[in-house]
């Protein structure tokens, strides 16, 4: 529950000179379709790595790609079959590629690639094809039989009877993750983390029967398994070498083993060994042991995540979606987060929350800035810009966590946004635009650092409080807590004293952006008539609306702290009192920390329902209309660079080089061809 996703994704041009971009002519733009833009990212400093480090990166990138099929299958039980079918139609299509139906088909395929399945990666709503069923049926009929991916024992007709409604009927598998607590969230979610017919009550009873409330170090129940009903009995199918997804896990293990051979230290070797043991057995205690070793190893340059990690894809927040990040340290920027981390106790001791809810000893908050070398599974093509793991609460409390900010990804977002007209359209005046241009890049990075290094690590539960007490609001309130902690300290003179920020006014750039995004511009990601659903978006609206409502007439001179004003028929955010805004942020942090520490479900739910969910329809329409004039895509993601090993005559690797030769389509087709252990026949 601890990944951070880019807040604005757009428009913000600050601090151009802070960039480390290696190639001034680097082409960030890879593709554009539907509501998506696909970018490329540079990997600065790759060539400074030693040969062994490059090999390590290379082997880990292979492991990152080997698991791709897993996330597709986790996201929906027909996704792999649909992907094969769509790709075979796409590559064997004989008609005009300018044909209207074909164009719509291509757009749909690109959306499906981006969603790792037939649902939108963010809203989790099913994509609606704009090509006809007739066109689709004709294309399937035109395929040679060997290219129709029927399941075992299935005829083409039987396959089509299932897939046609799954693709075309909006009411079938409508949403991947339904979080509407008034319904059975398992039965109404299309995710394949649960078998057909399994109910929420059955899953809850199953795991409650397993949990021992007195265990201070519980495993993460359900993290690596699919829950199914067989002969009326509920059981788990484990994701292991010999279990579900075995063929993909076998390839992951092979490449992890290769990486182990060039590991940087004994500590790193030890945690890779543990991870392999866990993949072989599925034993969640081994995963905890791995997580501890991994979190405690902060010395290695090259690092990675590979496993069933984040649980956003599970309506009950238990099962991990398979993902991988391969990365190495960005040495310069890491100095900044190390300074923050080494002062963690000072920040904890001075936080504006009831001292009972503060940690006496903030443990092992480690932080570094990394460059991503490869994104895989659930982290691809859409990715986080920061990660904080492990997720297990008791491990975090006893052993700390590892927190990273992904600098080259953030940089790519920023570079690709240059000159897109966002500031001119949405920012209230040229002075504020200037403020953003000068300071937003710097404060945005710092906000991510503070959120990851300090925010999630701060605070404690009162004894006996269940860590899941806030239920479906847990993720929203946790993100709010981390954001508020970061926002509060962004304005603190301590940052100047520590030498990580040079201007006492700089925080205003992030404050303005946060309010603009939370009150207005993030609505661009929501379809007309819908509520805010995703946890990070709810969190941002919660904070922005709370500050707006609770700052009425409380600013200097009796003005509102922040307000929405109309000018020339357009709505703008105006902040009248930044200092007072900071104290409101401190107040809300105190409130939310209390809710978390006491496990007060009702207070948390009241807050979320009042501020985080509902959308002002008129304002929403205005934002959508204004965005439409800019043609800025609401979502962005990445294709990966290609790593090529070079060999000597004895077959030894002499170097690994990096390049960006592919389009989005080329990369997706290559991945399906070369890394498809679950679909290979
Ligand atoms: Zn977070």
JSON list of N, CA and C in Angstrom, two decimals, residues 19-86:
[
{"chain": "A", "resi": 19, "resn": "UNK", "atom": "N", "xyz": [18.20, 19.17, -14.21]},
{"chain": "A", "resi": 19, "resn": "UNK", "atom": "CA", "xyz": [18.16, 17.91, -14.95]},
{"chain": "A", "resi": 19, "resn": "UNK", "atom": "C", "xyz": [19.52, 17.26, -15.15]},
{"chain": "A", "resi": 20, "resn": "UNK", "atom": "N", "xyz": [19.50, 15.96, -15.23]},
{"chain": "A", "resi": 20, "resn": "UNK", "atom": "CA", "xyz": [20.73, 15.23, -15.51]},
{"chain": "A", "resi": 20, "resn": "UNK", "atom": "C", "xyz": [20.67, 14.58, -16.89]},
{"chain": "A", "resi": 21, "resn": "UNK", "atom": "N", "xyz": [19.70, 15.01, -17.70]},
{"chain": "A", "resi": 21, "resn": "UNK", "atom": "CA", "xyz": [19.50, 14.37, -19.00]},
{"chain": "A", "resi": 21, "resn": "UNK", "atom": "C", "xyz": [20.82, 14.25, -19.75]},
{"chain": "A", "resi": 22, "resn": "UNK", "atom": "N", "xyz": [21.07, 13.07, -20.28]},
{"chain": "A", "resi": 22, "resn": "UNK", "atom": "CA", "xyz": [22.37, 12.82, -20.91]},
{"chain": "A", "resi": 22, "resn": "UNK", "atom": "C", "xyz": [22.38, 13.21, -22.37]},
{"chain": "A", "resi": 23, "resn": "UNK", "atom": "N", "xyz": [21.25, 12.98, -23.05]},
{"chain": "A", "resi": 23, "resn": "UNK", "atom": "CA", "xyz": [21.19, 13.27, -24.47]},
{"chain": "A", "resi": 23, "resn": "UNK", "atom": "C", "xyz": [20.18, 14.39, -24.70]},
{"chain": "A", "resi": 24, "resn": "UNK", "atom": "N", "xyz": [20.65, 15.57, -25.11]},
{"chain": "A", "resi": 24, "resn": "UNK", "atom": "CA", "xyz": [19.71, 16.69, -25.27]},
{"chain": "A", "resi": 24, "resn": "UNK", "atom": "C", "xyz": [18.65, 16.42, -26.35]},
{"chain": "A", "resi": 25, "resn": "UNK", "atom": "N", "xyz": [18.91, 15.49, -27.23]},
{"chain": "A", "resi": 25, "resn": "UNK", "atom": "CA", "xyz": [17.94, 15.20, -28.29]},
{"chain": "A", "resi": 25, "resn": "UNK", "atom": "C", "xyz": [17.14, 13.93, -28.03]},
{"chain": "A", "resi": 26, "resn": "UNK", "atom": "N", "xyz": [17.20, 13.44, -26.80]},
{"chain": "A", "resi": 26, "resn": "UNK", "atom": "CA", "xyz": [16.50, 12.19, -26.47]},
{"chain": "A", "resi": 26, "resn": "UNK", "atom": "C", "xyz": [15.01, 12.32, -26.81]},
{"chain": "A", "resi": 27, "resn": "UNK", "atom": "N", "xyz": [14.47, 11.31, -27.47]},
{"chain": "A", "resi": 27, "resn": "UNK", "atom": "CA", "xyz": [13.06, 11.34, -27.86]},
{"chain": "A", "resi": 27, "resn": "UNK", "atom": "C", "xyz": [12.20, 10.65, -26.80]},
{"chain": "A", "resi": 28, "resn": "UNK", "atom": "N", "xyz": [11.57, 11.47, -25.97]},
{"chain": "A", "resi": 28, "resn": "UNK", "atom": "CA", "xyz": [10.75, 10.93, -24.88]},
{"chain": "A", "resi": 28, "resn": "UNK", "atom": "C", "xyz": [9.43, 10.35, -25.37]},
{"chain": "A", "resi": 29, "resn": "UNK", "atom": "N", "xyz": [8.94, 10.83, -26.51]},
{"chain": "A", "resi": 29, "resn": "UNK", "atom": "CA", "xyz": [7.59, 10.48, -26.93]},
{"chain": "A", "resi": 29, "resn": "UNK", "atom": "C", "xyz": [7.56, 9.22, -27.78]},
{"chain": "A", "resi": 30, "resn": "UNK", "atom": "N", "xyz": [6.87, 8.18, -27.29]},
{"chain": "A", "resi": 30, "resn": "UNK", "atom": "CA", "xyz": [6.83, 6.91, -28.02]},
{"chain": "A", "resi": 30, "resn": "UNK", "atom": "C", "xyz": [5.50, 6.66, -28.71]},
{"chain": "A", "resi": 31, "resn": "UNK", "atom": "N", "xyz": [4.38, 7.02, -28.05]},
{"chain": "A", "resi": 31, "resn": "UNK", "atom": "CA", "xyz": [3.08, 6.76, -28.69]},
{"chain": "A", "resi": 31, "resn": "UNK", "atom": "C", "xyz": [2.01, 7.57, -27.97]},
{"chain": "A", "resi": 32, "resn": "UNK", "atom": "N", "xyz": [0.88, 7.71, -28.67]},
{"chain": "A", "resi": 32, "resn": "UNK", "atom": "CA", "xyz": [-0.25, 8.46, -28.10]},
{"chain": "A", "resi": 32, "resn": "UNK", "atom": "C", "xyz": [-1.52, 7.83, -28.62]},
{"chain": "A", "resi": 33, "resn": "UNK", "atom": "N", "xyz": [-2.44, 7.42, -27.73]},
{"chain": "A", "resi": 33, "resn": "UNK", "atom": "CA", "xyz": [-3.73, 6.84, -28.14]},
{"chain": "A", "resi": 33, "resn": "UNK", "atom": "C", "xyz": [-4.69, 6.96, -26.95]},
{"chain": "A", "resi": 34, "resn": "UNK", "atom": "N", "xyz": [-5.99, 6.97, -27.25]},
{"chain": "A", "resi": 34, "resn": "UNK", "atom": "CA", "xyz": [-7.03, 7.06, -26.21]},
{"chain": "A", "resi": 34, "resn": "UNK", "atom": "C", "xyz": [-6.64, 8.12, -25.18]},
{"chain": "A", "resi": 35, "resn": "UNK", "atom": "N", "xyz": [-6.63, 7.75, -23.90]},
{"chain": "A", "resi": 35, "resn": "UNK", "atom": "CA", "xyz": [-6.27, 8.72, -22.86]},
{"chain": "A", "resi": 35, "resn": "UNK", "atom": "C", "xyz": [-4.83, 8.53, -22.38]},
{"chain": "A", "resi": 36, "resn": "UNK", "atom": "N", "xyz": [-4.02, 7.94, -23.23]},
{"chain": "A", "resi": 36, "resn": "UNK", "atom": "CA", "xyz": [-2.68, 7.49, -22.83]},
{"chain": "A", "resi": 36, "resn": "UNK", "atom": "C", "xyz": [-1.58, 8.13, -23.68]},
{"chain": "A", "resi": 37, "resn": "UNK", "atom": "N", "xyz": [-0.48, 8.50, -23.03]},
{"chain": "A", "resi": 37, "resn": "UNK", "atom": "CA", "xyz": [0.74, 8.79, -23.76]},
{"chain": "A", "resi": 37, "resn": "UNK", "atom": "C", "xyz": [1.83, 7.84, -23.25]},
{"chain": "A", "resi": 38, "resn": "UNK", "atom": "N", "xyz": [2.55, 7.25, -24.19]},
{"chain": "A", "resi": 38, "resn": "UNK", "atom": "CA", "xyz": [3.64, 6.36, -23.82]},
{"chain": "A", "resi": 38, "resn": "UNK", "atom": "C", "xyz": [4.96, 7.09, -24.06]},
{"chain": "A", "resi": 39, "resn": "UNK", "atom": "N", "xyz": [5.80, 7.06, -23.04]},
{"chain": "A", "resi": 39, "resn": "UNK", "atom": "CA", "xyz": [7.08, 7.76, -23.11]},
{"chain": "A", "resi": 39, "resn": "UNK", "atom": "C", "xyz": [8.24, 6.76, -23.07]},
{"chain": "A", "resi": 40, "resn": "UNK", "atom": "N", "xyz": [9.41, 7.27, -23.39]},
{"chain": "A", "resi": 40, "resn": "UNK", "atom": "CA", "xyz": [10.65, 6.54, -23.12]},
{"chain": "A", "resi": 40, "resn": "UNK", "atom": "C", "xyz": [11.36, 7.25, -21.98]},
{"chain": "A", "resi": 41, "resn": "UNK", "atom": "N", "xyz": [12.23, 6.54, -21.29]},
{"chain": "A", "resi": 41, "resn": "UNK", "atom": "CA", "xyz": [13.02, 7.18, -20.25]},
{"chain": "A", "resi": 41, "resn": "UNK", "atom": "C", "xyz": [14.50, 6.89, -20.47]},
{"chain": "A", "resi": 42, "resn": "UNK", "atom": "N", "xyz": [15.32, 7.88, -20.14]},
{"chain": "A", "resi": 42, "resn": "UNK", "atom": "CA", "xyz": [16.76, 7.68, -20.19]},
{"chain": "A", "resi": 42, "resn": "UNK", "atom": "C", "xyz": [17.21, 6.92, -18.93]},
{"chain": "A", "resi": 43, "resn": "UNK", "atom": "N", "xyz": [18.37, 6.31, -19.00]},
{"chain": "A", "resi": 43, "resn": "UNK", "atom": "CA", "xyz": [18.93, 5.67, -17.81]},
{"chain": "A", "resi": 43, "resn": "UNK", "atom": "C", "xyz": [20.31, 6.29, -17.55]},
{"chain": "A", "resi": 44, "resn": "UNK", "atom": "N", "xyz": [20.31, 7.49, -16.94]},
{"chain": "A", "resi": 44, "resn": "UNK", "atom": "CA", "xyz": [21.58, 8.18, -16.73]},
{"chain": "A", "resi": 44, "resn": "UNK", "atom": "C", "xyz": [22.54, 7.33, -15.90]},
{"chain": "A", "resi": 45, "resn": "UNK", "atom": "N", "xyz": [23.79, 7.43, -16.21]},
{"chain": "A", "resi": 45, "resn": "UNK", "atom": "CA", "xyz": [24.86, 6.78, -15.43]},
{"chain": "A", "resi": 45, "resn": "UNK", "atom": "C", "xyz": [24.92, 5.26, -15.62]},
{"chain": "A", "resi": 46, "resn": "UNK", "atom": "N", "xyz": [24.15, 4.70, -16.55]},
{"chain": "A", "resi": 46, "resn": "UNK", "atom": "CA", "xyz": [24.25, 3.24, -16.75]},
{"chain": "A", "resi": 46, "resn": "UNK", "atom": "C", "xyz": [25.69, 2.86, -17.09]},
{"chain": "A", "resi": 47, "resn": "UNK", "atom": "N", "xyz": [26.33, 3.71, -17.86]},
{"chain": "A", "resi": 47, "resn": "UNK", "atom": "CA", "xyz": [27.69, 3.36, -18.29]},
{"chain": "A", "resi": 47, "resn": "UNK", "atom": "C", "xyz": [28.75, 3.51, -17.22]},
{"chain": "A", "resi": 48, "resn": "UNK", "atom": "N", "xyz": [28.36, 4.08, -16.08]},
{"chain": "A", "resi": 48, "resn": "UNK", "atom": "CA", "xyz": [29.33, 4.14, -14.98]},
{"chain": "A", "resi": 48, "resn": "UNK", "atom": "C", "xyz": [29.39, 2.80, -14.22]},
{"chain": "A", "resi": 49, "resn": "UNK", "atom": "N", "xyz": [28.41, 1.92, -14.44]},
{"chain": "A", "resi": 49, "resn": "UNK", "atom": "CA", "xyz": [28.38, 0.65, -13.71]},
{"chain": "A", "resi": 49, "resn": "UNK", "atom": "C", "xyz": [29.51, -0.27, -14.16]},
{"chain": "A", "resi": 50, "resn": "UNK", "atom": "N", "xyz": [29.99, -1.09, -13.23]},
{"chain": "A", "resi": 50, "resn": "UNK", "atom": "CA", "xyz": [31.03, -2.07, -13.57]},
{"chain": "A", "resi": 50, "resn": "UNK", "atom": "C", "xyz": [30.41, -3.17, -14.42]},
{"chain": "A", "resi": 51, "resn": "UNK", "atom": "N", "xyz": [31.25, -3.99, -15.03]},
{"chain": "A", "resi": 51, "resn": "UNK", "atom": "CA", "xyz": [30.73, -5.08, -15.87]},
{"chain": "A", "resi": 51, "resn": "UNK", "atom": "C", "xyz": [29.83, -6.02, -15.06]},
{"chain": "A", "resi": 52, "resn": "UNK", "atom": "N", "xyz": [30.24, -6.36, -13.85]},
{"chain": "A", "resi": 52, "resn": "UNK", "atom": "CA", "xyz": [29.41, -7.25, -13.03]},
{"chain": "A", "resi": 52, "resn": "UNK", "atom": "C", "xyz": [28.06, -6.59, -12.70]},
{"chain": "A", "resi": 53, "resn": "UNK", "atom": "N", "xyz": [28.11, -5.30, -12.43]},
{"chain": "A", "resi": 53, "resn": "UNK", "atom": "CA", "xyz": [26.86, -4.60, -12.14]},
{"chain": "A", "resi": 53, "resn": "UNK", "atom": "C", "xyz": [25.95, -4.56, -13.37]},
{"chain": "A", "resi": 54, "resn": "UNK", "atom": "N", "xyz": [26.57, -4.35, -14.52]},
{"chain": "A", "resi": 54, "resn": "UNK", "atom": "CA", "xyz": [25.76, -4.37, -15.76]},
{"chain": "A", "resi": 54, "resn": "UNK", "atom": "C", "xyz": [25.14, -5.75, -15.98]},
{"chain": "A", "resi": 55, "resn": "UNK", "atom": "N", "xyz": [25.92, -6.79, -15.70]},
{"chain": "A", "resi": 55, "resn": "UNK", "atom": "CA", "xyz": [25.38, -8.14, -15.84]},
{"chain": "A", "resi": 55, "resn": "UNK", "atom": "C", "xyz": [24.22, -8.34, -14.88]},
{"chain": "A", "resi": 56, "resn": "UNK", "atom": "N", "xyz": [24.43, -7.88, -13.68]},
{"chain": "A", "resi": 56, "resn": "UNK", "atom": "CA", "xyz": [23.37, -7.99, -12.66]},
{"chain": "A", "resi": 56, "resn": "UNK", "atom": "C", "xyz": [22.10, -7.32, -13.17]},
{"chain": "A", "resi": 57, "resn": "UNK", "atom": "N", "xyz": [22.24, -6.10, -13.67]},
{"chain": "A", "resi": 57, "resn": "UNK", "atom": "CA", "xyz": [21.08, -5.38, -14.21]},
{"chain": "A", "resi": 57, "resn": "UNK", "atom": "C", "xyz": [20.45, -6.21, -15.33]},
{"chain": "A", "resi": 58, "resn": "UNK", "atom": "N", "xyz": [21.29, -6.72, -16.21]},
{"chain": "A", "resi": 58, "resn": "UNK", "atom": "CA", "xyz": [20.78, -7.48, -17.36]},
{"chain": "A", "resi": 58, "resn": "UNK", "atom": "C", "xyz": [19.99, -8.71, -16.92]},
{"chain": "A", "resi": 59, "resn": "UNK", "atom": "N", "xyz": [20.54, -9.51, -16.00]},
{"chain": "A", "resi": 59, "resn": "UNK", "atom": "CA", "xyz": [19.85, -10.72, -15.56]},
{"chain": "A", "resi": 59, "resn": "UNK", "atom": "C", "xyz": [18.52, -10.36, -14.87]},
{"chain": "A", "resi": 60, "resn": "UNK", "atom": "N", "xyz": [18.58, -9.29, -14.09]},
{"chain": "A", "resi": 60, "resn": "UNK", "atom": "CA", "xyz": [17.35, -8.88, -13.38]},
{"chain": "A", "resi": 60, "resn": "UNK", "atom": "C", "xyz": [16.29, -8.35, -14.36]},
{"chain": "A", "resi": 61, "resn": "UNK", "atom": "N", "xyz": [16.74, -7.73, -15.45]},
{"chain": "A", "resi": 61, "resn": "UNK", "atom": "CA", "xyz": [15.75, -7.27, -16.44]},
{"chain": "A", "resi": 61, "resn": "UNK", "atom": "C", "xyz": [15.10, -8.48, -17.12]},
{"chain": "A", "resi": 62, "resn": "UNK", "atom": "N", "xyz": [15.85, -9.55, -17.26]},
{"chain": "A", "resi": 62, "resn": "UNK", "atom": "CA", "xyz": [15.26, -10.77, -17.82]},
{"chain": "A", "resi": 62, "resn": "UNK", "atom": "C", "xyz": [14.21, -11.33, -16.86]},
{"chain": "A", "resi": 63, "resn": "UNK", "atom": "N", "xyz": [14.55, -11.33, -15.57]},
{"chain": "A", "resi": 63, "resn": "UNK", "atom": "CA", "xyz": [13.59, -11.80, -14.56]},
{"chain": "A", "resi": 63, "resn": "UNK", "atom": "C", "xyz": [12.36, -10.90, -14.53]},
{"chain": "A", "resi": 64, "resn": "UNK", "atom": "N", "xyz": [12.57, -9.62, -14.78]},
{"chain": "A", "resi": 64, "resn": "UNK", "atom": "CA", "xyz": [11.45, -8.66, -14.74]},
{"chain": "A", "resi": 64, "resn": "UNK", "atom": "C", "xyz": [10.49, -8.89, -15.90]},
{"chain": "A", "resi": 65, "resn": "UNK", "atom": "N", "xyz": [11.04, -9.33, -17.02]},
{"chain": "A", "resi": 65, "resn": "UNK", "atom": "CA", "xyz": [10.19, -9.55, -18.19]},
{"chain": "A", "resi": 65, "resn": "UNK", "atom": "C", "xyz": [9.56, -10.95, -18.17]},
{"chain": "A", "resi": 66, "resn": "UNK", "atom": "N", "xyz": [10.26, -11.88, -17.51]},
{"chain": "A", "resi": 66, "resn": "UNK", "atom": "CA", "xyz": [9.77, -13.26, -17.48]},
{"chain": "A", "resi": 66, "resn": "UNK", "atom": "C", "xyz": [8.43, -13.40, -16.78]},
{"chain": "A", "resi": 67, "resn": "UNK", "atom": "N", "xyz": [8.11, -12.46, -15.90]},
{"chain": "A", "resi": 67, "resn": "UNK", "atom": "CA", "xyz": [6.85, -12.58, -15.15]},
{"chain": "A", "resi": 67, "resn": "UNK", "atom": "C", "xyz": [5.69, -11.83, -15.76]},
{"chain": "A", "resi": 68, "resn": "UNK", "atom": "N", "xyz": [5.89, -11.27, -16.95]},
{"chain": "A", "resi": 68, "resn": "UNK", "atom": "CA", "xyz": [4.84, -10.42, -17.52]},
{"chain": "A", "resi": 68, "resn": "UNK", "atom": "C", "xyz": [3.49, -11.12, -17.63]},
{"chain": "A", "resi": 69, "resn": "UNK", "atom": "N", "xyz": [3.50, -12.37, -18.06]},
{"chain": "A", "resi": 69, "resn": "UNK", "atom": "CA", "xyz": [2.23, -13.08, -18.23]},
{"chain": "A", "resi": 69, "resn": "UNK", "atom": "C", "xyz": [1.45, -13.19, -16.91]},
{"chain": "A", "resi": 70, "resn": "UNK", "atom": "N", "xyz": [2.17, -13.22, -15.80]},
{"chain": "A", "resi": 70, "resn": "UNK", "atom": "CA", "xyz": [1.49, -13.42, -14.51]},
{"chain": "A", "resi": 70, "resn": "UNK", "atom": "C", "xyz": [0.49, -12.30, -14.25]},
{"chain": "A", "resi": 71, "resn": "UNK", "atom": "N", "xyz": [0.95, -11.06, -14.44]},
{"chain": "A", "resi": 71, "resn": "UNK", "atom": "CA", "xyz": [0.05, -9.95, -14.12]},
{"chain": "A", "resi": 71, "resn": "UNK", "atom": "C", "xyz": [-1.15, -9.94, -15.07]},
{"chain": "A", "resi": 72, "resn": "UNK", "atom": "N", "xyz": [-0.91, -10.33, -16.31]},
{"chain": "A", "resi": 72, "resn": "UNK", "atom": "CA", "xyz": [-2.04, -10.41, -17.25]},
{"chain": "A", "resi": 72, "resn": "UNK", "atom": "C", "xyz": [-3.09, -11.39, -16.74]},
{"chain": "A", "resi": 73, "resn": "UNK", "atom": "N", "xyz": [-2.65, -12.54, -16.28]},
{"chain": "A", "resi": 73, "resn": "UNK", "atom": "CA", "xyz": [-3.60, -13.53, -15.81]},
{"chain": "A", "resi": 73, "resn": "UNK", "atom": "C", "xyz": [-4.23, -13.13, -14.49]},
{"chain": "A", "resi": 74, "resn": "UNK", "atom": "N", "xyz": [-3.44, -12.51, -13.62]},
{"chain": "A", "resi": 74, "resn": "UNK", "atom": "CA", "xyz": [-4.03, -12.04, -12.35]},
{"chain": "A", "resi": 74, "resn": "UNK", "atom": "C", "xyz": [-5.14, -11.02, -12.60]},
{"chain": "A", "resi": 75, "resn": "UNK", "atom": "N", "xyz": [-4.94, -10.19, -13.63]},
{"chain": "A", "resi": 75, "resn": "UNK", "atom": "CA", "xyz": [-5.91, -9.12, -13.91]},
{"chain": "A", "resi": 75, "resn": "UNK", "atom": "C", "xyz": [-7.22, -9.63, -14.49]},
{"chain": "A", "resi": 76, "resn": "UNK", "atom": "N", "xyz": [-7.24, -10.82, -15.04]},
{"chain": "A", "resi": 76, "resn": "UNK", "atom": "CA", "xyz": [-8.49, -11.32, -15.62]},
{"chain": "A", "resi": 76, "resn": "UNK", "atom": "C", "xyz": [-8.26, -12.68, -16.26]},
{"chain": "A", "resi": 77, "resn": "UNK", "atom": "N", "xyz": [-9.21, -13.58, -16.08]},
{"chain": "A", "resi": 77, "resn": "UNK", "atom": "CA", "xyz": [-8.95, -14.97, -16.46]},
{"chain": "A", "resi": 77, "resn": "UNK", "atom": "C", "xyz": [-8.87, -15.17, -17.97]},
{"chain": "A", "resi": 78, "resn": "UNK", "atom": "N", "xyz": [-9.36, -14.22, -18.78]},
{"chain": "A", "resi": 78, "resn": "UNK", "atom": "CA", "xyz": [-9.28, -14.40, -20.23]},
{"chain": "A", "resi": 78, "resn": "UNK", "atom": "C", "xyz": [-8.22, -13.51, -20.88]},
{"chain": "A", "resi": 79, "resn": "UNK", "atom": "N", "xyz": [-7.49, -12.76, -20.07]},
{"chain": "A", "resi": 79, "resn": "UNK", "atom": "CA", "xyz": [-6.58, -11.76, -20.64]},
{"chain": "A", "resi": 79, "resn": "UNK", "atom": "C", "xyz": [-5.51, -12.35, -21.56]},
{"chain": "A", "resi": 80, "resn": "UNK", "atom": "N", "xyz": [-4.90, -13.45, -21.16]},
{"chain": "A", "resi": 80, "resn": "UNK", "atom": "CA", "xyz": [-3.82, -14.00, -21.98]},
{"chain": "A", "resi": 80, "resn": "UNK", "atom": "C", "xyz": [-4.36, -14.54, -23.30]},
{"chain": "A", "resi": 81, "resn": "UNK", "atom": "N", "xyz": [-5.51, -15.16, -23.22]},
{"chain": "A", "resi": 81, "resn": "UNK", "atom": "CA", "xyz": [-6.11, -15.69, -24.45]},
{"chain": "A", "resi": 81, "resn": "UNK", "atom": "C", "xyz": [-6.49, -14.53, -25.38]},
{"chain": "A", "resi": 82, "resn": "UNK", "atom": "N", "xyz": [-7.08, -13.50, -24.81]},
{"chain": "A", "resi": 82, "resn": "UNK", "atom": "CA", "xyz": [-7.48, -12.34, -25.61]},
{"chain": "A", "resi": 82, "resn": "UNK", "atom": "C", "xyz": [-6.24, -11.67, -26.22]},
{"chain": "A", "resi": 83, "resn": "UNK", "atom": "N", "xyz": [-5.18, -11.54, -25.42]},
{"chain": "A", "resi": 83, "resn": "UNK", "atom": "CA", "xyz": [-3.97, -10.91, -25.94]},
{"chain": "A", "resi": 83, "resn": "UNK", "atom": "C", "xyz": [-3.43, -11.67, -27.14]},
{"chain": "A", "resi": 84, "resn": "UNK", "atom": "N", "xyz": [-3.34, -12.99, -27.01]},
{"chain": "A", "resi": 84, "resn": "UNK", "atom": "CA", "xyz": [-2.83, -13.80, -28.13]},
{"chain": "A", "resi": 84, "resn": "UNK", "atom": "C", "xyz": [-3.70, -13.62, -29.37]},
{"chain": "A", "resi": 85, "resn": "UNK", "atom": "N", "xyz": [-5.00, -13.65, -29.14]},
{"chain": "A", "resi": 85, "resn": "UNK", "atom": "CA", "xyz": [-5.92, -13.55, -30.27]},
{"chain": "A", "resi": 85, "resn": "UNK", "atom": "C", "xyz": [-5.79, -12.18, -30.94]},
{"chain": "A", "resi": 86, "resn": "UNK", "atom": "N", "xyz": [-5.78, -11.13, -30.15]},
{"chain": "A", "resi": 86, "resn": "UNK", "atom": "CA", "xyz": [-5.68, -9.77, -30.72]},
{"chain": "A", "resi": 86, "resn": "UNK", "atom": "C", "xyz": [-4.36, -9.59, -31.47]}
]
